[in-house]
Amino acid sequence: MDLKLAHEEFERGITHTGFHYTMSLIKRKYKLGIIYCLMMNGPTRYNELKRRLEAATFRSLTNSLKELEADGLISRKEYSQISPKVEYDLTEKGKSMTPFLELLCDWGCEHMPKEK
Amino acid sequence: MDLKLAHEEFERGITHTGFHYTMSLIKRKYKLGIIYCLMMNGPTRYNELKRRLEAATFRSLTNSLKELEADGLISRKEYSQISPKVEYDLTEKGKSMTPFLELLCDWGCEHMPKEK
DNA sequence: CAGCATCCCAGAAGATACTG
DNA sequence: CAGTATCTTCTGGGATGCTG
């Protein structure tokens, strides 16, 4: 699979607004989850991410990570050592998304149904 | 189709964080677009919404509107007159989401690729 | 005008097995 | 450990036609 830019469709599209651009970057199910996780925990290894995002499978996770990296939101750092170690972290661009992600979380906490 | 709460899966789920709650509400493709549109233009009629969200079909639009209403983010007001008129608008809950939506747009404008 | 019903399809995700 | 490959499943959306 070649490195696909998640926003390439956006590029070809007609509506070049900031809104659509942001949406194109976070469309996949677990992308925001990944960013959220990195925001809370700092650099994180592949398997650790997998563990935190229980629901995601390796495949979904890998796809999301690749696109996020291609879009410059996260960085991938590989340590060459016997048992492979790869850490993912937010880039500056990724970090710049955290205020809005925090707002998203706060909003959810305030408005989620109380008891059930 | 019965009125489905978009976040009902969330309710049954295990991860009851604000983050997941918000995500469950805005998952569908055009939901944020609708809120965005209502935020910019105030009360809007069904066909007007359809026109502004060019890409969406009636079906997608209707589904999104129903869930948004069920989740209390928008209101539906029906005027009984010969040629039917229905206006959608943001509820207080919906309005409270606008800051975060604005942030999303601003972020996109700042970070979207310059020329192409 | 504001929908609903039906059929179809694509893309994303789940499950599972394998590898440098 | 950090993936890749393959197959299947399923949700959401596109297209079209009908209706109170």
PDB file of C-alpha atoms (C1' of nucleotides) in Angstrom:
ATOM      1  CA  MET A   1       0.000   0.000   0.000  1.00  0.00           C
ATOM      2  CA  ASP A   2       1.426   3.312  -1.004  1.00  0.00           C
ATOM      3  CA  LEU A   3       1.471   6.182   1.373  1.00  0.00           C
ATOM      4  CA  LYS A   4      -1.890   7.741   0.918  1.00  0.00           C
ATOM      5  CA  LEU A   5      -2.656  11.244   1.966  1.00  0.00           C
ATOM      6  CA  ALA A   6      -5.945  11.178   3.738  1.00  0.00           C
ATOM      7  CA  HIS A   7      -6.733  14.613   2.456  1.00  0.00           C
ATOM      8  CA  GLU A   8      -5.971  13.899  -1.159  1.00  0.00           C
ATOM      9  CA  GLU A   9      -9.624  13.601  -1.957  1.00  0.00           C
ATOM     10  CA  PHE A  10     -10.083  16.905  -0.302  1.00  0.00           C
ATOM     11  CA  GLU A  11      -7.416  18.352  -2.569  1.00  0.00           C
ATOM     12  CA  ARG A  12      -9.259  17.239  -5.615  1.00  0.00           C
ATOM     13  CA  GLY A  13     -12.572  18.336  -4.162  1.00  0.00           C
ATOM     14  CA  ILE A  14     -14.381  21.562  -4.647  1.00  0.00           C
ATOM     15  CA  THR A  15     -14.849  22.788  -1.150  1.00  0.00           C
ATOM     16  CA  HIS A  16     -11.515  24.036   0.069  1.00  0.00           C
ATOM     17  CA  THR A  17     -12.545  25.295   3.439  1.00  0.00           C
ATOM     18  CA  GLY A  18     -10.700  24.809   6.666  1.00  0.00           C
ATOM     19  CA  PHE A  19     -13.656  22.867   7.875  1.00  0.00           C
ATOM     20  CA  HIS A  20     -13.412  20.272   5.148  1.00  0.00           C
ATOM     21  CA  TYR A  21      -9.695  19.997   5.477  1.00  0.00           C
ATOM     22  CA  THR A  22      -9.827  19.221   9.163  1.00  0.00           C
ATOM     23  CA  MET A  23     -12.606  16.759   8.623  1.00  0.00           C
ATOM     24  CA  SER A  24     -10.647  14.953   5.948  1.00  0.00           C
ATOM     25  CA  LEU A  25      -7.800  14.408   8.375  1.00  0.00           C
ATOM     26  CA  ILE A  26      -9.822  12.974  11.215  1.00  0.00           C
ATOM     27  CA  LYS A  27     -12.365  10.951   9.334  1.00  0.00           C
ATOM     28  CA  ARG A  28     -11.176   7.498  10.244  1.00  0.00           C
ATOM     29  CA  LYS A  29     -12.640   5.889  13.283  1.00  0.00           C
ATOM     30  CA  TYR A  30      -9.595   5.794  15.501  1.00  0.00           C
ATOM     31  CA  LYS A  31      -7.608   8.771  14.358  1.00  0.00           C
ATOM     32  CA  LEU A  32      -8.776  11.169  16.989  1.00  0.00           C
ATOM     33  CA  GLY A  33      -8.438   8.394  19.499  1.00  0.00           C
ATOM     34  CA  ILE A  34      -4.808   8.014  18.593  1.00  0.00           C
ATOM     35  CA  ILE A  35      -4.138  11.724  18.809  1.00  0.00           C
ATOM     36  CA  TYR A  36      -5.996  11.827  22.090  1.00  0.00           C
ATOM     37  CA  CYS A  37      -3.912   9.002  23.413  1.00  0.00           C
ATOM     38  CA  LEU A  38      -0.634  10.568  22.351  1.00  0.00           C
ATOM     39  CA  MET A  39      -1.739  13.847  23.807  1.00  0.00           C
ATOM     40  CA  MET A  40      -2.408  12.254  27.173  1.00  0.00           C
ATOM     41  CA  ASN A  41       0.533   9.903  27.343  1.00  0.00           C
ATOM     42  CA  GLY A  42       3.288  11.330  25.176  1.00  0.00           C
ATOM     43  CA  PRO A  43       5.370   9.096  22.912  1.00  0.00           C
ATOM     44  CA  THR A  44       3.814   5.689  22.768  1.00  0.00           C
ATOM     45  CA  ARG A  45       4.796   2.386  21.289  1.00  0.00           C
ATOM     46  CA  TYR A  46       2.750   0.512  18.767  1.00  0.00           C
ATOM     47  CA  ASN A  47       1.570  -2.203  21.080  1.00  0.00           C
ATOM     48  CA  GLU A  48       0.848   0.239  23.822  1.00  0.00           C
ATOM     49  CA  LEU A  49      -1.434   2.150  21.487  1.00  0.00           C
ATOM     50  CA  LYS A  50      -3.119  -1.064  20.549  1.00  0.00           C
ATOM     51  CA  ARG A  51      -3.726  -1.810  24.187  1.00  0.00           C
ATOM     52  CA  ARG A  52      -5.185   1.571  24.946  1.00  0.00           C
ATOM     53  CA  LEU A  53      -7.482   1.627  21.960  1.00  0.00           C
ATOM     54  CA  GLU A  54      -8.960  -1.726  22.806  1.00  0.00           C
ATOM     55  CA  ALA A  55     -11.539  -1.730  20.099  1.00  0.00           C
ATOM     56  CA  ALA A  56      -9.133  -1.181  17.245  1.00  0.00           C
ATOM     57  CA  THR A  57      -7.527  -4.066  15.447  1.00  0.00           C
ATOM     58  CA  PHE A  58      -3.936  -4.041  14.241  1.00  0.00           C
ATOM     59  CA  ARG A  59      -5.068  -3.395  10.742  1.00  0.00           C
ATOM     60  CA  SER A  60      -7.202  -0.371  11.516  1.00  0.00           C
ATOM     61  CA  LEU A  61      -4.540   0.958  13.793  1.00  0.00           C
ATOM     62  CA  THR A  62      -1.809   0.580  11.208  1.00  0.00           C
ATOM     63  CA  ASN A  63      -3.867   2.253   8.510  1.00  0.00           C
ATOM     64  CA  SER A  64      -4.716   5.162  10.735  1.00  0.00           C
ATOM     65  CA  LEU A  65      -1.139   5.580  11.848  1.00  0.00           C
ATOM     66  CA  LYS A  66       0.098   5.608   8.282  1.00  0.00           C
ATOM     67  CA  GLU A  67      -2.305   8.259   7.188  1.00  0.00           C
ATOM     68  CA  LEU A  68      -1.725  10.349  10.231  1.00  0.00           C
ATOM     69  CA  GLU A  69       1.978  10.202   9.557  1.00  0.00           C
ATOM     70  CA  ALA A  70       1.537  10.993   5.857  1.00  0.00           C
ATOM     71  CA  ASP A  71      -0.535  13.983   6.832  1.00  0.00           C
ATOM     72  CA  GLY A  72       2.117  15.177   9.216  1.00  0.00           C
ATOM     73  CA  LEU A  73       0.175  14.875  12.425  1.00  0.00           C
ATOM     74  CA  ILE A  74       2.293  12.232  14.070  1.00  0.00           C
ATOM     75  CA  SER A  75       5.866  11.057  13.799  1.00  0.00           C
ATOM     76  CA  ARG A  76       7.199   7.550  13.720  1.00  0.00           C
ATOM     77  CA  LYS A  77      10.522   6.818  15.337  1.00  0.00           C
ATOM     78  CA  GLU A  78      12.138   3.473  14.902  1.00  0.00           C
ATOM     79  CA  TYR A  79      14.828   2.278  17.251  1.00  0.00           C
ATOM     80  CA  SER A  80      17.040  -0.331  15.699  1.00  0.00           C
ATOM     81  CA  GLN A  81      17.561  -2.864  18.342  1.00  0.00           C
ATOM     82  CA  ILE A  82      17.057  -6.541  18.572  1.00  0.00           C
ATOM     83  CA  SER A  83      13.504  -6.526  19.596  1.00  0.00           C
ATOM     84  CA  PRO A  84      12.049  -3.798  17.422  1.00  0.00           C
ATOM     85  CA  LYS A  85      10.757  -0.684  19.066  1.00  0.00           C
ATOM     86  CA  VAL A  86       8.734   1.993  17.398  1.00  0.00           C
ATOM     87  CA  GLU A  87       7.418   5.045  19.074  1.00  0.00           C
ATOM     88  CA  TYR A  88       4.750   7.339  17.789  1.00  0.00           C
ATOM     89  CA  ASP A  89       4.466  10.913  18.870  1.00  0.00           C
ATOM     90  CA  LEU A  90       2.641  14.074  17.943  1.00  0.00           C
ATOM     91  CA  THR A  91       4.343  16.486  15.590  1.00  0.00           C
ATOM     92  CA  GLU A  92       3.969  20.205  16.092  1.00  0.00           C
ATOM     93  CA  LYS A  93       1.060  20.111  13.729  1.00  0.00           C
ATOM     94  CA  GLY A  94      -0.470  17.308  15.708  1.00  0.00           C
ATOM     95  CA  LYS A  95       0.084  19.127  18.968  1.00  0.00           C
ATOM     96  CA  SER A  96      -1.611  22.191  17.580  1.00  0.00           C
ATOM     97  CA  MET A  97      -4.739  20.120  17.371  1.00  0.00           C
ATOM     98  CA  THR A  98      -4.893  19.399  21.062  1.00  0.00           C
ATOM     99  CA  PRO A  99      -6.788  22.520  22.146  1.00  0.00           C
ATOM    100  CA  PHE A 100      -9.647  21.583  19.944  1.00  0.00           C
ATOM    101  CA  LEU A 101      -9.467  17.993  21.065  1.00  0.00           C
ATOM    102  CA  GLU A 102      -9.591  19.096  24.660  1.00  0.00           C
ATOM    103  CA  LEU A 103     -12.617  21.199  23.921  1.00  0.00           C
ATOM    104  CA  LEU A 104     -14.220  18.164  22.361  1.00  0.00           C
ATOM    105  CA  CYS A 105     -13.622  16.141  25.515  1.00  0.00           C
ATOM    106  CA  ASP A 106     -14.815  18.843  27.838  1.00  0.00           C
ATOM    107  CA  TRP A 107     -17.937  19.323  25.822  1.00  0.00           C
ATOM    108  CA  GLY A 108     -18.635  15.610  26.034  1.00  0.00           C
ATOM    109  CA  CYS A 109     -18.147  15.504  29.779  1.00  0.00           C
ATOM    110  CA  GLU A 110     -20.496  18.397  30.294  1.00  0.00           C
ATOM    111  CA  HIS A 111     -23.229  17.158  28.044  1.00  0.00           C
ATOM    112  CA  MET A 112     -23.177  13.411  28.312  1.00  0.00           C
ATOM    113  CA  PRO A 113     -26.261  11.812  29.818  1.00  0.00           C
ATOM    114  CA  LYS A 114     -25.914  11.609  33.577  1.00  0.00           C
ATOM    115  CA  GLU A 115     -27.136   8.228  34.724  1.00  0.00           C
ATOM    116  CA  LYS A 116     -28.460   5.339  32.752  1.00  0.00           C
TER     117      LYS A 116
ATOM    118  CA  MET B   1     -37.092   3.474  11.001  1.00  0.00           C
ATOM    119  CA  ASP B   2     -37.399   4.155  14.669  1.00  0.00           C
ATOM    120  CA  LEU B   3     -35.813   7.157  16.226  1.00  0.00           C
ATOM    121  CA  LYS B   4     -32.354   6.014  16.963  1.00  0.00           C
ATOM    122  CA  LEU B   5     -30.090   7.699  19.392  1.00  0.00           C
ATOM    123  CA  ALA B   6     -26.761   8.008  17.754  1.00  0.00           C
ATOM    124  CA  HIS B   7     -25.074   7.599  21.065  1.00  0.00           C
ATOM    125  CA  GLU B   8     -26.938   4.530  22.135  1.00  0.00           C
ATOM    126  CA  GLU B   9     -24.031   2.375  21.227  1.00  0.00           C
ATOM    127  CA  PHE B  10     -21.931   4.618  23.341  1.00  0.00           C
ATOM    128  CA  GLU B  11     -24.320   4.046  26.211  1.00  0.00           C
ATOM    129  CA  ARG B  12     -23.892   0.351  25.968  1.00  0.00           C
ATOM    130  CA  GLY B  13     -20.190   0.689  25.482  1.00  0.00           C
ATOM    131  CA  ILE B  14     -17.486   0.495  28.013  1.00  0.00           C
ATOM    132  CA  THR B  15     -15.677   3.735  27.589  1.00  0.00           C
ATOM    133  CA  HIS B  16     -17.847   6.439  29.019  1.00  0.00           C
ATOM    134  CA  THR B  17     -15.576   9.362  28.503  1.00  0.00           C
ATOM    135  CA  GLY B  18     -16.569  12.748  27.241  1.00  0.00           C
ATOM    136  CA  PHE B  19     -14.391  12.126  24.297  1.00  0.00           C
ATOM    137  CA  HIS B  20     -16.309   9.059  23.184  1.00  0.00           C
ATOM    138  CA  TYR B  21     -19.624  10.693  23.799  1.00  0.00           C
ATOM    139  CA  THR B  22     -18.862  13.654  21.581  1.00  0.00           C
ATOM    140  CA  MET B  23     -17.449  11.405  18.927  1.00  0.00           C
ATOM    141  CA  SER B  24     -20.565   9.281  18.913  1.00  0.00           C
ATOM    142  CA  LEU B  25     -22.663  12.341  18.219  1.00  0.00           C
ATOM    143  CA  ILE B  26     -20.713  13.693  15.296  1.00  0.00           C
ATOM    144  CA  LYS B  27     -19.673  10.504  13.597  1.00  0.00           C
ATOM    145  CA  ARG B  28     -21.825  10.722  10.515  1.00  0.00           C
ATOM    146  CA  LYS B  29     -20.413  12.367   7.473  1.00  0.00           C
ATOM    147  CA  TYR B  30     -22.643  15.410   7.298  1.00  0.00           C
ATOM    148  CA  LYS B  31     -23.535  16.019  10.909  1.00  0.00           C
ATOM    149  CA  LEU B  32     -20.907  18.592  11.596  1.00  0.00           C
ATOM    150  CA  GLY B  33     -21.670  20.105   8.239  1.00  0.00           C
ATOM    151  CA  ILE B  34     -25.266  20.560   9.248  1.00  0.00           C
ATOM    152  CA  ILE B  35     -24.365  22.093  12.563  1.00  0.00           C
ATOM    153  CA  TYR B  36     -21.848  24.284  10.824  1.00  0.00           C
ATOM    154  CA  CYS B  37     -24.472  25.398   8.361  1.00  0.00           C
ATOM    155  CA  LEU B  38     -27.036  26.157  11.056  1.00  0.00           C
ATOM    156  CA  MET B  39     -24.421  27.987  13.006  1.00  0.00           C
ATOM    157  CA  MET B  40     -23.620  30.229  10.062  1.00  0.00           C
ATOM    158  CA  ASN B  41     -27.123  30.761   8.736  1.00  0.00           C
ATOM    159  CA  GLY B  42     -29.551  30.315  11.593  1.00  0.00           C
ATOM    160  CA  PRO B  43     -32.834  28.436  11.116  1.00  0.00           C
ATOM    161  CA  THR B  44     -32.804  26.696   7.787  1.00  0.00           C
ATOM    162  CA  ARG B  45     -35.319  24.778   5.770  1.00  0.00           C
ATOM    163  CA  TYR B  46     -34.826  21.240   4.658  1.00  0.00           C
ATOM    164  CA  ASN B  47     -34.278  22.005   0.997  1.00  0.00           C
ATOM    165  CA  GLU B  48     -32.039  24.891   1.815  1.00  0.00           C
ATOM    166  CA  LEU B  49     -29.845  22.582   3.848  1.00  0.00           C
ATOM    167  CA  LYS B  50     -29.789  20.172   0.966  1.00  0.00           C
ATOM    168  CA  ARG B  51     -28.657  22.939  -1.330  1.00  0.00           C
ATOM    169  CA  ARG B  52     -25.862  24.093   0.919  1.00  0.00           C
ATOM    170  CA  LEU B  53     -24.524  20.632   1.576  1.00  0.00           C
ATOM    171  CA  GLU B  54     -24.295  19.834  -2.092  1.00  0.00           C
ATOM    172  CA  ALA B  55     -22.660  16.493  -1.692  1.00  0.00           C
ATOM    173  CA  ALA B  56     -25.283  15.041   0.603  1.00  0.00           C
ATOM    174  CA  THR B  57     -28.264  13.195  -0.736  1.00  0.00           C
ATOM    175  CA  PHE B  58     -31.742  13.463   0.738  1.00  0.00           C
ATOM    176  CA  ARG B  59     -31.335  10.143   2.392  1.00  0.00           C
ATOM    177  CA  SER B  60     -28.084  10.952   4.159  1.00  0.00           C
ATOM    178  CA  LEU B  61     -29.383  14.326   5.126  1.00  0.00           C
ATOM    179  CA  THR B  62     -32.590  12.946   6.577  1.00  0.00           C
ATOM    180  CA  ASN B  63     -30.767  10.315   8.583  1.00  0.00           C
ATOM    181  CA  SER B  64     -28.352  12.833   9.995  1.00  0.00           C
ATOM    182  CA  LEU B  65     -31.098  15.265  10.873  1.00  0.00           C
ATOM    183  CA  LYS B  66     -33.060  12.593  12.673  1.00  0.00           C
ATOM    184  CA  GLU B  67     -30.158  11.545  14.808  1.00  0.00           C
ATOM    185  CA  LEU B  68     -29.141  15.072  15.540  1.00  0.00           C
ATOM    186  CA  GLU B  69     -32.665  15.784  16.675  1.00  0.00           C
ATOM    187  CA  ALA B  70     -32.870  12.614  18.731  1.00  0.00           C
ATOM    188  CA  ASP B  71     -29.640  13.593  20.413  1.00  0.00           C
ATOM    189  CA  GLY B  72     -30.967  17.039  21.172  1.00  0.00           C
ATOM    190  CA  LEU B  73     -28.541  19.032  19.091  1.00  0.00           C
ATOM    191  CA  ILE B  74     -31.040  20.485  16.673  1.00  0.00           C
ATOM    192  CA  SER B  75     -34.746  21.237  16.717  1.00  0.00           C
ATOM    193  CA  ARG B  76     -37.305  20.593  14.041  1.00  0.00           C
ATOM    194  CA  LYS B  77     -40.131  23.020  13.615  1.00  0.00           C
ATOM    195  CA  GLU B  78     -42.977  22.204  11.316  1.00  0.00           C
ATOM    196  CA  TYR B  79     -45.249  24.907  10.023  1.00  0.00           C
ATOM    197  CA  SER B  80     -48.633  23.565   9.011  1.00  0.00           C
ATOM    198  CA  GLN B  81     -49.400  25.288   5.807  1.00  0.00           C
ATOM    199  CA  ILE B  82     -50.364  24.163   2.379  1.00  0.00           C
ATOM    200  CA  SER B  83     -46.952  23.754   1.041  1.00  0.00           C
ATOM    201  CA  PRO B  84     -45.078  22.160   3.919  1.00  0.00           C
ATOM    202  CA  LYS B  85     -42.350  24.078   5.585  1.00  0.00           C
ATOM    203  CA  VAL B  86     -39.908  22.689   8.096  1.00  0.00           C
ATOM    204  CA  GLU B  87     -37.153  24.601   9.711  1.00  0.00           C
ATOM    205  CA  TYR B  88     -34.208  23.186  11.544  1.00  0.00           C
ATOM    206  CA  ASP B  89     -32.275  25.097  14.112  1.00  0.00           C
ATOM    207  CA  LEU B  90     -29.693  24.552  16.784  1.00  0.00           C
ATOM    208  CA  THR B  91     -30.836  23.853  20.302  1.00  0.00           C
ATOM    209  CA  GLU B  92     -28.929  25.268  23.234  1.00  0.00           C
ATOM    210  CA  LYS B  93     -26.977  22.062  23.351  1.00  0.00           C
ATOM    211  CA  GLY B  94     -26.233  22.406  19.679  1.00  0.00           C
ATOM    212  CA  LYS B  95     -25.173  25.983  20.078  1.00  0.00           C
ATOM    213  CA  SER B  96     -22.823  25.048  22.858  1.00  0.00           C
ATOM    214  CA  MET B  97     -20.938  23.029  20.310  1.00  0.00           C
ATOM    215  CA  THR B  98     -20.126  25.964  18.103  1.00  0.00           C
ATOM    216  CA  PRO B  99     -16.923  27.106  19.840  1.00  0.00           C
ATOM    217  CA  PHE B 100     -15.364  23.791  19.220  1.00  0.00           C
ATOM    218  CA  LEU B 101     -16.625  23.774  15.658  1.00  0.00           C
ATOM    219  CA  GLU B 102     -15.119  27.175  15.060  1.00  0.00           C
ATOM    220  CA  LEU B 103     -11.831  25.972  16.419  1.00  0.00           C
ATOM    221  CA  LEU B 104     -12.001  23.064  14.026  1.00  0.00           C
ATOM    222  CA  CYS B 105     -12.492  25.424  11.094  1.00  0.00           C
ATOM    223  CA  ASP B 106      -9.771  27.795  12.169  1.00  0.00           C
ATOM    224  CA  TRP B 107      -7.357  24.962  12.628  1.00  0.00           C
ATOM    225  CA  GLY B 108      -8.102  23.773   9.115  1.00  0.00           C
ATOM    226  CA  CYS B 109      -7.588  27.205   7.607  1.00  0.00           C
ATOM    227  CA  GLU B 110      -4.270  27.605   9.321  1.00  0.00           C
ATOM    228  CA  HIS B 111      -2.912  24.206   8.464  1.00  0.00           C
ATOM    229  CA  MET B 112      -4.306  23.367   5.086  1.00  0.00           C
ATOM    230  CA  PRO B 113      -1.790  23.038   2.269  1.00  0.00           C
ATOM    231  CA  LYS B 114      -1.247  26.405   0.646  1.00  0.00           C
ATOM    232  CA  GLU B 115      -1.336  25.970  -3.105  1.00  0.00           C
ATOM    233  CA  LYS B 116      -2.166  22.981  -5.185  1.00  0.00           C
TER     234      LYS B 116
ATOM    235  C1'  DC C   1     -42.023  20.863   0.012  1.00  0.00           C
ATOM    236  C1'  DA C   2     -40.229  17.494   2.830  1.00  0.00           C
ATOM    237  C1'  DG C   3     -39.665  13.566   3.096  1.00  0.00           C
ATOM    238  C1'  DC C   4     -39.701   7.717   2.842  1.00  0.00           C
ATOM    239  C1'  DA C   5     -38.759   3.102   0.415  1.00  0.00           C
ATOM    240  C1'  DT C   6     -35.766   0.270  -2.171  1.00  0.00           C
ATOM    241  C1'  DC C   7     -31.712  -1.436  -4.263  1.00  0.00           C
ATOM    242  C1'  DC C   8     -26.791  -1.189  -4.803  1.00  0.00           C
ATOM    243  C1'  DC C   9     -22.042  -0.277  -3.922  1.00  0.00           C
ATOM    244  C1'  DA C  10     -17.578   1.237  -1.792  1.00  0.00           C
ATOM    245  C1'  DG C  11     -14.762   1.793   1.850  1.00  0.00           C
ATOM    246  C1'  DA C  12     -13.711   0.806   6.403  1.00  0.00           C
ATOM    247  C1'  DA C  13     -13.379  -2.261   9.854  1.00  0.00           C
ATOM    248  C1'  DG C  14     -13.198  -7.254  11.996  1.00  0.00           C
ATOM    249  C1'  DA C  15     -10.914 -11.826  12.142  1.00  0.00           C
ATOM    250  C1'  DT C  16      -7.238 -14.593  11.417  1.00  0.00           C
ATOM    251  C1'  DA C  17      -2.758 -16.206  10.012  1.00  0.00           C
ATOM    252  C1'  DC C  18       1.931 -15.224   8.888  1.00  0.00           C
ATOM    253  C1'  DT C  19       6.883 -12.649   9.121  1.00  0.00           C
ATOM    254  C1'  DG C  20      11.490  -9.777   9.478  1.00  0.00           C
TER     255       DG C  20
ATOM    256  C1'  DC D   1       7.792  -6.348  18.650  1.00  0.00           C
ATOM    257  C1'  DA D   2       5.706  -4.296  14.976  1.00  0.00           C
ATOM    258  C1'  DG D   3       3.841  -5.063  11.627  1.00  0.00           C
ATOM    259  C1'  DT D   4       1.739  -7.356   6.601  1.00  0.00           C
ATOM    260  C1'  DA D   5      -1.605 -10.204   3.838  1.00  0.00           C
ATOM    261  C1'  DT D   6      -6.006 -12.054   2.905  1.00  0.00           C
ATOM    262  C1'  DC D   7     -10.769 -12.731   3.410  1.00  0.00           C
ATOM    263  C1'  DT D   8     -15.169 -11.484   5.038  1.00  0.00           C
ATOM    264  C1'  DT D   9     -18.583  -8.452   7.019  1.00  0.00           C
ATOM    265  C1'  DC D  10     -21.160  -4.474   7.618  1.00  0.00           C
ATOM    266  C1'  DT D  11     -22.323   0.293   7.975  1.00  0.00           C
ATOM    267  C1'  DG D  12     -23.160   4.407   5.522  1.00  0.00           C
ATOM    268  C1'  DG D  13     -23.842   6.570   1.594  1.00  0.00           C
ATOM    269  C1'  DG D  14     -25.356   7.154  -3.695  1.00  0.00           C
ATOM    270  C1'  DA D  15     -29.136   6.792  -6.978  1.00  0.00           C
ATOM    271  C1'  DT D  16     -33.712   6.617  -8.085  1.00  0.00           C
ATOM    272  C1'  DG D  17     -38.670   6.641  -7.713  1.00  0.00           C
ATOM    273  C1'  DC D  18     -42.885   7.489  -4.970  1.00  0.00           C
ATOM    274  C1'  DT D  19     -46.084  10.282  -1.621  1.00  0.00           C
ATOM    275  C1'  DG D  20     -48.924  13.184   1.932  1.00  0.00           C
TER     276       DG D  20
END
